[in-house]
XYZ file of C-alpha atoms in Angstrom:
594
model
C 0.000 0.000 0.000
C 1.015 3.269 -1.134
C 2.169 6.180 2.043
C 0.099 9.006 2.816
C 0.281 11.888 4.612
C -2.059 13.903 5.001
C -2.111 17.955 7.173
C -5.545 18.865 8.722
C -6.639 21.928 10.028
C -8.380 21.051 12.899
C -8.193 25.191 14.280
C -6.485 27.971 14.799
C -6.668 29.878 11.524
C -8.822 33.098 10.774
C -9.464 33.360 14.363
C -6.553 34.031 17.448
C -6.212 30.816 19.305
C -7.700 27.367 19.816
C -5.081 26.111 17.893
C -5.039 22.506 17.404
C -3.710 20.919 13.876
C -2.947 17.250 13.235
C -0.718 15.269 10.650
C -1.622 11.823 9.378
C 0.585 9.230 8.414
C -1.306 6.241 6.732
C -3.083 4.817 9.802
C -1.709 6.748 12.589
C -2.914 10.529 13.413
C -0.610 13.207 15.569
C -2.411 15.780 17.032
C -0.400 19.273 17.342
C -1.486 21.394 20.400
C -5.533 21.495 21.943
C -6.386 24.999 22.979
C -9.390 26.921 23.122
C -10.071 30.564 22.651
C -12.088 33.018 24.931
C -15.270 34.574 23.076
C -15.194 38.488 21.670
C -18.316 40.043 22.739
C -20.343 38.968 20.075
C -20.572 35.399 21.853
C -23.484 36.436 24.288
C -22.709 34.401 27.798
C -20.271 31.690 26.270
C -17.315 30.926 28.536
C -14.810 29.317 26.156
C -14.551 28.112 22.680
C -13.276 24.579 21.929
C -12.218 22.949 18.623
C -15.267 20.525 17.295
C -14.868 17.552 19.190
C -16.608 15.366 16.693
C -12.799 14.931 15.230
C -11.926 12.890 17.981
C -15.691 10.984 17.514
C -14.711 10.048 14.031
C -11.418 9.476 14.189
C -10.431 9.052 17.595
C -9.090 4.972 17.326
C -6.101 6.640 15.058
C -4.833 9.613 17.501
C -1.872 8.015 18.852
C -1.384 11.449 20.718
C -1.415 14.712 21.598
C 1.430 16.781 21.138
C 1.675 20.076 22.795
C 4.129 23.374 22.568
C 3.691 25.032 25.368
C 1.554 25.599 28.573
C -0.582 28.475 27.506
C -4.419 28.129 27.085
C -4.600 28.555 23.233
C -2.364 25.056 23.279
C -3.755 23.412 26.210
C -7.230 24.748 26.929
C -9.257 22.118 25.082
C -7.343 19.219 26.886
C -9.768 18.823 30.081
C -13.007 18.689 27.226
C -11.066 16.006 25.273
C -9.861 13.740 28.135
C -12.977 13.439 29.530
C -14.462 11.235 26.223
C -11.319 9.876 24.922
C -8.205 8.266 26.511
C -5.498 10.162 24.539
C -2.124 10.201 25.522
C -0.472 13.734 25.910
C 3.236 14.557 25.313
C 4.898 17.551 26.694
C 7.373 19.074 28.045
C 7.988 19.232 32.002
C 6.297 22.622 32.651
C 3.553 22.113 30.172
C 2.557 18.752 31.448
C 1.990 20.252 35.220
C 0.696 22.807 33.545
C -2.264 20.936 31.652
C -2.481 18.981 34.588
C -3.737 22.132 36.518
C -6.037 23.075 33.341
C -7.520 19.370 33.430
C -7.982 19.052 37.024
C -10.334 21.845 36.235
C -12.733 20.009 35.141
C -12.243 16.706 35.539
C -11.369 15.850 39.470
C -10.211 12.009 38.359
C -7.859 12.485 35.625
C -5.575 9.678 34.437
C -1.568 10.414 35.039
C -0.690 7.607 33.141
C -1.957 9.322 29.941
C 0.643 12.361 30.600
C 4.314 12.144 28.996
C 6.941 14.179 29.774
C 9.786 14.654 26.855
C 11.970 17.078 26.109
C 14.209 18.987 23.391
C 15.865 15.662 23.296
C 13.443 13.496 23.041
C 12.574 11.071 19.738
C 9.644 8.873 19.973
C 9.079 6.079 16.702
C 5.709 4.785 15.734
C 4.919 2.619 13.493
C 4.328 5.337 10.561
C 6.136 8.532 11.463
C 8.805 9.728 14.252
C 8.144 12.399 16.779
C 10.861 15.417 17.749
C 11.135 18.078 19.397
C 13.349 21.208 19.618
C 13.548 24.443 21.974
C 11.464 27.813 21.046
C 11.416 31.146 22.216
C 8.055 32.173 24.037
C 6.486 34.081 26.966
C 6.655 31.031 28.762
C 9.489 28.620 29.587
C 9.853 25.066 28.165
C 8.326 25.677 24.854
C 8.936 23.566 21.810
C 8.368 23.197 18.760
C 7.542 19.832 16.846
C 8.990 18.245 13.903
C 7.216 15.119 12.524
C 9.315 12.604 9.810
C 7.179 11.414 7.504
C 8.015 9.476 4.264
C 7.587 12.795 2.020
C 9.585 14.975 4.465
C 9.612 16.896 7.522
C 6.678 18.335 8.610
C 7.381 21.021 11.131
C 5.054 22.928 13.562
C 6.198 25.863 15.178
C 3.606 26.962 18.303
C 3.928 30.403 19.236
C 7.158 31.445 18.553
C 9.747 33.955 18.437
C 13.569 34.872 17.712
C 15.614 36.849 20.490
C 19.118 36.194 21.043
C 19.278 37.604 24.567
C 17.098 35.384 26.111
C 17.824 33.642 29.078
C 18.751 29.693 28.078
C 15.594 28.164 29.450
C 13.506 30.293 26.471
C 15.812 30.297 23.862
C 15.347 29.091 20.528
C 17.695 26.419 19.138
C 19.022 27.143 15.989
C 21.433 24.522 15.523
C 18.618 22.199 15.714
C 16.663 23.991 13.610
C 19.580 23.858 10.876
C 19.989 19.993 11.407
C 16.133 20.113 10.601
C 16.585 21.479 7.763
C 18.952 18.881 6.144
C 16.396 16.250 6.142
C 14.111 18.190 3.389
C 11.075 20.196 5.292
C 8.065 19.238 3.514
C 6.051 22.116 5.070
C 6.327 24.538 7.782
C 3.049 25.352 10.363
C 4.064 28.676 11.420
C 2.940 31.262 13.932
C 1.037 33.795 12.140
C -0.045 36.241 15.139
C 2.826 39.056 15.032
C 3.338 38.934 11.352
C 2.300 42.611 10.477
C 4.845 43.667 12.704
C 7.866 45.618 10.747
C 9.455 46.981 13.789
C 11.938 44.089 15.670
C 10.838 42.906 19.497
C 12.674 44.476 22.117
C 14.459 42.238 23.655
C 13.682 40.921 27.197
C 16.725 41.725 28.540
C 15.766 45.586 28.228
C 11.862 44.959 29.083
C 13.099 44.020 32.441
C 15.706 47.314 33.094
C 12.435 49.302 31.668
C 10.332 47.133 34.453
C 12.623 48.143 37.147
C 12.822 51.874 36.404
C 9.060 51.941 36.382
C 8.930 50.725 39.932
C 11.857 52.786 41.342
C 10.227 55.574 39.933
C 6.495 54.641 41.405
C 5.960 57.174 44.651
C 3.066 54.823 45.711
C 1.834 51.506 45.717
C 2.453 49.048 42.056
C -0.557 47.329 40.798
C 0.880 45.125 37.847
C -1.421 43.708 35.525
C -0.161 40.486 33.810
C -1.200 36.935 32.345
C -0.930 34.413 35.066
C 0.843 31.979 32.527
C 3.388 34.666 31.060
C 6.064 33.715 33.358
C 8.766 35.725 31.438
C 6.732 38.954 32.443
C 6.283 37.742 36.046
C 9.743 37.034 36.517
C 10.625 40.178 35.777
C 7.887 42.150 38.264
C 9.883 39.799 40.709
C 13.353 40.943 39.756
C 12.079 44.384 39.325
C 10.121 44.300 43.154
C 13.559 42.427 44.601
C 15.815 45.350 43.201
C 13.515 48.059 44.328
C 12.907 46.614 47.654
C 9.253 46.101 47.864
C 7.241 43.285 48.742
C 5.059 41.374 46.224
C 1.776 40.337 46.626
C -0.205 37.529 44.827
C -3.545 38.057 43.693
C -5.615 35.618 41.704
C -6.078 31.619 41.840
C -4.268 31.184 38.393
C -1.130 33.216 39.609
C -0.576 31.631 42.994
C -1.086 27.549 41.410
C 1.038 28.814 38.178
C 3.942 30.270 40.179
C 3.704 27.830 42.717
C 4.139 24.975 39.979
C 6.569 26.934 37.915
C 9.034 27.732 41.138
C 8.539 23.691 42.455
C 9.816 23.278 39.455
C 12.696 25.332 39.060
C 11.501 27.665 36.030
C 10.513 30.598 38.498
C 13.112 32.501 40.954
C 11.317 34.120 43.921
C 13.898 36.162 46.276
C 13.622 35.090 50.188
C 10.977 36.891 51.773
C 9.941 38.571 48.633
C 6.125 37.860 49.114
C 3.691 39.049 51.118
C -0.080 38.439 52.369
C -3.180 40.427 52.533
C -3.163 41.050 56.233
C 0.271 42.216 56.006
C -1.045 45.378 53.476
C -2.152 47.494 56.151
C 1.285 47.465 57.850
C 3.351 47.834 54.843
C 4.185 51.643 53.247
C 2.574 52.264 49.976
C 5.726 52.382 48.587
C 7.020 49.233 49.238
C 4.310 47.095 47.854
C 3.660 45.499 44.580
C 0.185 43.663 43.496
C 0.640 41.373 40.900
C -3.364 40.747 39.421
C -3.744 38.157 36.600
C -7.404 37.913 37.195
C -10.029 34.630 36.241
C -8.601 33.051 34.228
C -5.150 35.048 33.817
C -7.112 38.101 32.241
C -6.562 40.840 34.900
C -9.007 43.819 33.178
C -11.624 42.631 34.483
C -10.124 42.489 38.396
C -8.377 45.937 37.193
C -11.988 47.112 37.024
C -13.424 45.816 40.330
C -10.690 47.533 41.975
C -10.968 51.324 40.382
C -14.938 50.902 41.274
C -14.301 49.150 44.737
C -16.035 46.298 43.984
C -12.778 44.183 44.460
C -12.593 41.863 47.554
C -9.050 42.636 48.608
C -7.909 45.435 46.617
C -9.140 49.257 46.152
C -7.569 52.058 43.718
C -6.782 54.714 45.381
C -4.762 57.958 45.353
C -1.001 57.820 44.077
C -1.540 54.249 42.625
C 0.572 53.386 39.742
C -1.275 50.379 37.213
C 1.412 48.955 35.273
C -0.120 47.008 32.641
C 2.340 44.264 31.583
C 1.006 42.379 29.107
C 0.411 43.420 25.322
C -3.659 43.413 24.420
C -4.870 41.876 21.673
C -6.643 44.374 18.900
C -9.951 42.852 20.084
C -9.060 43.829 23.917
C -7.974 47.081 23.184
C -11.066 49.159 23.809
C -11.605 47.371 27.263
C -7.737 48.908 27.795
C -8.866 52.260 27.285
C -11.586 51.703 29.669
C -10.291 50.170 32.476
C -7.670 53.045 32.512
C -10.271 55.583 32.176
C -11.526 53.785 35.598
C -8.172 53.968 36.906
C -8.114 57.491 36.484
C -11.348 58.590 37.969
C -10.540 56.554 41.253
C -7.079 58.598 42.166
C -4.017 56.331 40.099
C -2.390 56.606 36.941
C -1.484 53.708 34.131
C 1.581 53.006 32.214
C 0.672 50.300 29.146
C 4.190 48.260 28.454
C 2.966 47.599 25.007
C 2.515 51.521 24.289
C 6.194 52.533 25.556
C 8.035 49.187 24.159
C 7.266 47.255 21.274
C 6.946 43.386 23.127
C 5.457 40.667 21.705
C 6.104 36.795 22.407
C 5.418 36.019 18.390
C 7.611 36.368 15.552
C 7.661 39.437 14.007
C 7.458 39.097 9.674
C 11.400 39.290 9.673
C 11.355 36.356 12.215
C 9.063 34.232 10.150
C 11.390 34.757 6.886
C 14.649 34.032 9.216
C 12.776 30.621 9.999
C 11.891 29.739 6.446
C 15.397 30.907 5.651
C 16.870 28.556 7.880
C 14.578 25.702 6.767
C 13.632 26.082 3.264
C 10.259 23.883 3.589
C 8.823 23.358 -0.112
C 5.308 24.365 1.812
C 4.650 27.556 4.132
C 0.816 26.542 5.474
C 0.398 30.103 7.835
C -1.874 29.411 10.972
C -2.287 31.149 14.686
C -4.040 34.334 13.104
C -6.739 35.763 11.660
C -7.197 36.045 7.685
C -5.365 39.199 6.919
C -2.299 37.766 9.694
C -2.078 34.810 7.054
C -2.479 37.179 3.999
C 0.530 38.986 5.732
C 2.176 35.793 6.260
C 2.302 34.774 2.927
C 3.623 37.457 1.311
C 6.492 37.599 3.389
C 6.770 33.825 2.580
C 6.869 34.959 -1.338
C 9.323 37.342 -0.916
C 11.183 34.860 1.181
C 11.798 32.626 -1.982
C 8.492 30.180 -1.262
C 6.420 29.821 -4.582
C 2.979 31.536 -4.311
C 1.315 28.140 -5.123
C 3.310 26.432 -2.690
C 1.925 28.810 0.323
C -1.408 27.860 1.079
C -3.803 29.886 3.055
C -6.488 27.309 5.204
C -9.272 27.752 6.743
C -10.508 25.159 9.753
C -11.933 21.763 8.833
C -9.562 21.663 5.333
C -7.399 18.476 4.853
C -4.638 18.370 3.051
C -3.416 15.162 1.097
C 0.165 15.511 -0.019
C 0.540 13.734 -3.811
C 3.532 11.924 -4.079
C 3.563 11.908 -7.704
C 2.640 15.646 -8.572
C 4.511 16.639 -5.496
C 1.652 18.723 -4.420
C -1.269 19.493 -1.322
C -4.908 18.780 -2.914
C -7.539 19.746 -0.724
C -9.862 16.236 -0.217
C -13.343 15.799 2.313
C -13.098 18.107 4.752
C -12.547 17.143 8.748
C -14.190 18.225 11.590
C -13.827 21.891 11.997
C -16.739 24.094 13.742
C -16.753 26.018 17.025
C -17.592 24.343 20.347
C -19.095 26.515 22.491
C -18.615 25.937 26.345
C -21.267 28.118 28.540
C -21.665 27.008 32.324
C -21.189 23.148 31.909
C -22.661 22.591 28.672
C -20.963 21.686 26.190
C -21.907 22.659 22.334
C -25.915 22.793 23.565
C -25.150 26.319 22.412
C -25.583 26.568 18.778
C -26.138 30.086 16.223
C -29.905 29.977 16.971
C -29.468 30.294 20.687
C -26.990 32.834 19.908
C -28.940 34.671 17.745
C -31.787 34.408 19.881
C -29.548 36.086 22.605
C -28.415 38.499 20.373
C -31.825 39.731 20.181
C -32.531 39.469 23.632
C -29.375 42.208 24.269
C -30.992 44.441 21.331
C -34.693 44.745 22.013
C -35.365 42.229 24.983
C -38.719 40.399 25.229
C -42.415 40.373 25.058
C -44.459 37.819 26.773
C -48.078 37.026 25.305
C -50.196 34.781 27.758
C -53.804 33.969 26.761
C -56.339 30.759 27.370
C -59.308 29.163 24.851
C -61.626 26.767 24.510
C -60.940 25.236 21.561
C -63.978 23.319 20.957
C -66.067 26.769 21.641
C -63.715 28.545 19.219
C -64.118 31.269 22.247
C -61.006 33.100 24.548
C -61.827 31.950 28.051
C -59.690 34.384 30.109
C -58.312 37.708 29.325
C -55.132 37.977 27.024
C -51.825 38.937 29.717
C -48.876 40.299 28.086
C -45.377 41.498 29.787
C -42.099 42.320 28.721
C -38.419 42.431 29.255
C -35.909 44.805 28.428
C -38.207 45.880 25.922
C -40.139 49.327 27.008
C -41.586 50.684 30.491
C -44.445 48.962 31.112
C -46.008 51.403 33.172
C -45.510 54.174 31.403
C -47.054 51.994 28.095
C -50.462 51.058 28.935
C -52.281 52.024 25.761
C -49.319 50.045 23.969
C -50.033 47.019 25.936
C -53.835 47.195 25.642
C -53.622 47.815 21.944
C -51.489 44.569 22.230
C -54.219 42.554 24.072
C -56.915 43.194 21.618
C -54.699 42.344 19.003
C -54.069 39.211 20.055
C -58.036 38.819 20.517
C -58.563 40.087 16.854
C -55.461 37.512 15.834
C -57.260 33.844 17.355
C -60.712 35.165 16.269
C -59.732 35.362 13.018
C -57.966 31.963 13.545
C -61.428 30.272 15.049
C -63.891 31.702 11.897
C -61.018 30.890 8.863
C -59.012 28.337 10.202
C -58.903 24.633 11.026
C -57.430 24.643 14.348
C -53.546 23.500 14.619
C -51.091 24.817 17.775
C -48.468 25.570 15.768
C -50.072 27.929 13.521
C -52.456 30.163 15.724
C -49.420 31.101 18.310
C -47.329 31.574 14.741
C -50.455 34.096 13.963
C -50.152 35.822 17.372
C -46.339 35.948 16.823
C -46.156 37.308 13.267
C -49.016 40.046 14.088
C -47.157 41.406 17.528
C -44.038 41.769 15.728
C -45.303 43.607 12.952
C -47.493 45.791 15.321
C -44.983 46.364 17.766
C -42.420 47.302 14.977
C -44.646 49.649 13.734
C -45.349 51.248 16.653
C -41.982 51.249 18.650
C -39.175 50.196 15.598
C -38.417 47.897 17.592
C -37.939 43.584 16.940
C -38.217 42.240 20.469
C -38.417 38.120 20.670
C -42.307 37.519 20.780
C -43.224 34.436 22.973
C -46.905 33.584 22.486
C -48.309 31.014 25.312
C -51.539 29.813 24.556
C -53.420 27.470 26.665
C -56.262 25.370 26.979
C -59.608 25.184 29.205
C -62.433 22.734 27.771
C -64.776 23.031 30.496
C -67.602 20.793 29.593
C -64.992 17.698 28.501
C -63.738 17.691 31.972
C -67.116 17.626 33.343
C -68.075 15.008 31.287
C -65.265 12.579 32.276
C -66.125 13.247 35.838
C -69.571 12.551 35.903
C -68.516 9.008 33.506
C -66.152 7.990 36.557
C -67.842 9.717 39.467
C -64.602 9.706 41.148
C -61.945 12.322 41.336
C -58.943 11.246 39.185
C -56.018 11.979 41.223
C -57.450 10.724 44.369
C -59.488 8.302 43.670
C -62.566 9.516 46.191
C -66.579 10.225 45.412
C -66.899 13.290 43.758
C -70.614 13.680 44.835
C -69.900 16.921 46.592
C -67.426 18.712 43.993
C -67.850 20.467 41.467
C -65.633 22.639 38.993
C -65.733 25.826 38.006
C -64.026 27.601 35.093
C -63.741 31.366 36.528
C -62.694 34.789 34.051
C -58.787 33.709 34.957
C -59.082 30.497 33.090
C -57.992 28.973 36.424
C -59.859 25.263 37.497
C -61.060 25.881 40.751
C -63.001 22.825 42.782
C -65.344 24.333 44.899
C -66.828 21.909 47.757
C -70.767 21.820 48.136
């Protein structure tokens, strides 16, 4: 039988994160990286977004693993909604296996050890189709690697989130000698990180983000609130050095901060000075300028805590006069407007805010002269651009072109295409798609929220809700009770009462109608009382709200016949000699004793 090896696009392009991409080798299928993606705002109430799961439901008995690059969310995230069907292995490195341990544990109290692998930089692992290495990158985070998978047409090679920066300390540095003795086995195609590529201006190099850190803090007259991702240990280790040289006391805010740093320093990737931290209690007795709070927030997004604090809403921590916010991280473009908010908060409550990302240009992705410097160094025949959205890839690939890469030979995905390499024509054709729609995680159901419900909330947000409540007699053709109607989020009730009554004989005029030309069918007299509120109330109010209609049924003399047939009450089972029922104005059954 013939080899074949095929690229699939699980996630993770046209959209920032949940990246998770897989290579197939005949029988045998290597998942690259399982991370999910937190919703923009036009995701009404969803928590998280997963990759479809249905991959693993299709062609889960051919995943011999998991393979991730680092310990960040958008290549981890997905791993506690995965485990939880399928018995997967995972391979890692040592910091990103305790780290998706912590992610798992999450959600899943009883997770399985013995599917967790640690490997390293070092590391080579044969199956029966393809081999499995690894080699250093540079990232926000420690122990990050990238993967290189031999398969009988070449290398296939999957970056992560990467960047170049030859200061870095040894423990994120990027190995280029590896990379070069990649590159002498003939790179097939390249998976590379897409995020920074509009970038024309070079990184500045950690080294100098952490002198800039320092002066910041010396410079602070009051107390330091740093703002930072729990899991972007570069940044923290440098509020520490910073704190340590300035001689103020750190304190740890936030359940993802204290588990991450705890786990990173057990381990050895995070260096916290003697006597460095501090607790809560000890705030009151310590001089404003001598503290630092380091907030990452639910979740390791500290805005939202940021926000709490300015409006003292915050359980631990208030804004006040002479604070200093130093926001650490770099927001994404989609983030950027809750920036400018938060620090307008900041403001009003007494501090001031320095943004990192304004005064230095830091980013842990590879800028566009990075990405050529990596296809320079491995000359794949293929550049496939993924982490990004469309016009990040569009970016990508021109600085692929102009790298030397033929413009066919750079091809621009989107999620659920499969690649099958042709051995013959020495070319990608695109074949049945896989898997590749949005999971939606909100509270703990999983994918129960599809684009109705969303749309439905969508509406909700826009022009809330109007309630129509009314009882018949269907065998009278008559309206037994008087038509209620409410709303939500929709107008003032009480300062609407001719809207509302107008409503009510609508609906009156709307089942008549339905009674004299109608046969009588559920479905279509509440879709009659539906489609004439929302016309009427768009007419009178421009407004769409969602129209729920509620119509019940009374059938008064059918329930007095079947009582006087049995002569015993139904639910208990006694003489009904001295009952009776009456139907009053409310529509309500009422049993009246003699």
């Amino acid at each position: 039988m013939a080899d074949q090896v095929k690229i699939m696009i699980l996630s993770g392009v046209r959209e920032q994160g949940k990246d998770m991409f897989a290579v197939q080798v005949n029988d045998e299928i290597f998942v690259l990286d399982a991370g999910l993606k937190y919703p923009d705002s036009s995701l009404y109430g969803i928590d998280l977004v997963i990759p479809d799961l249905d991959f693993f439901e299709k062609y889960g008995d051919q995943v011999v693993g998991i393979f991730l690059t680092h310990g960040h969310a958008d290549s981890i995230g997905a791993l506690p909604y995965i485990l939880r069907q399928y018995d997967i292995p995972v391979f890692g490195s040592r910091l990103t296996i305790e780290l998706a341990k912590i992610t798992v544990k999450r959600e899943n109290k009883r997770i399985k050890n013995s599917l967790f692998h640690v490997i390293d930089a070092e590391t080579e692992i044969e199956f029966k189709n393809a081999n499995i290495s690894f080699f250093h990158t540079t990232h926000s985070i420690p122990d990050s690697l990238g993967i290189d998978v031999h398969t009988p047409a070449g290398e296939v090679v999957y970056t992560g989130d990467f960047k170049f920066d030859p200061s870095a300390a040894p423990k994120y540095r990027t190995d280029l000698d590896r990379l070069a003795e990649i590159s002498q086995k003939k790179v097939l195609a390249l998976l590379s990180d897409s995020s920074n590529a509009e970038a024309s201006l070079p990184n500045v190099s950690e080294q100098e983000i952490g002198e800039y850190v320092t002066n910041v803090f010396r410079n602070a007259t009051g107390r330091v609130i740093v703002a930072a991702k729990a899991s972007n240990l570069i940044r923290i280790q440098e509020v520490l050095n910073a704190a340590h040289e300035t001689g103020r006391k750190v304190l740890l805010t936030g359940r993802d901060v204290a588990k991450i740093v705890r786990t990173a320093m057990d381990l050895g990737y995070l260096y916290v000075p003697k006597n460095l931290l501090m607790r809560v209690k000890d705030l009151s007795t310590t001089p404003d300028n001598k503290v630092v709070i380091l907030e990452t927030g639910q979740m390791g997004e500290p805005l939202n805590s940021l926000q709490k604090m300015a409006k003292k809403r915050h359980s631990m921590i208030t804004i006040h006069e002479n604070d200093l916010v130093f926001i650490a991280t770099t927001p994404s473009h989609s983030v950027e407007t809750v920036v400018a908010q938060t620090s307008d908060l900041v403001y009003r409550a007494g501090g001031t805010v320095i943004e990192l990302g304004r005064a230095k240009h830091t980013s842990g992705h590879a800028t566009g002269r990075d990405l050529q410097m990596l296809i320079d160094i491995l000359k794949p025949q293929f550049v496939i651009p993924v982490i990004g959205e469309y016009r990040l890839l569009e970016v990508h690939r021109d600085l692929a072109i102009r790298a030397g890469i033929k413009k066919e030979n750079v091809l621009i995905t989107r999620n659920g295409d499969c690649l099958d390499y042709d051995f013959k024509q020495k070319k990608f054709n695109l074949t049945d798609p896989v898997p590749g729609e949005d999971i939606m995680i909100d509270g703990s159901g999983i994918g129960d929220v599809g684009n109705i419900v969303l749309r439905d909330r969508e509406i909700l947000s826009d022009d809330g809700i109007f309630i129509a409540v009314v009882t018949i007699d269907r065998r009278k053709k008559k309206i037994i009770a008087q038509p209620q109607v409410t709303s939500r989020g929709f107008v003032y009730i009480k300062a609407n009462h001719q809207l509302m009554n107008d409503c009510i004989e609508l609906i009156k005029k709307t089942i008549n109608n339905n009674f004299e030309h109608k046969k009588f069918d559920w479905t279509e007299i509440k879709q009659d009382v539906r489609n004439d509120l929302e016309k009427f109330l768009y007419k009178k109010t421009n407004r769409r709200p969602v129209v729920l209609p509620v119509v019940m049924e009374v059938n008064q003399n059918r329930h007095r016949a079947m009582q006087k047939r049995s002569g015993k009450n139904a639910t208990t089972g006694k003489n009904n000699e001295h009952h009776s029922v009456d139907v009053k104005k409310s529509g309500k059954k009422i049993v009246k004793k003699d």
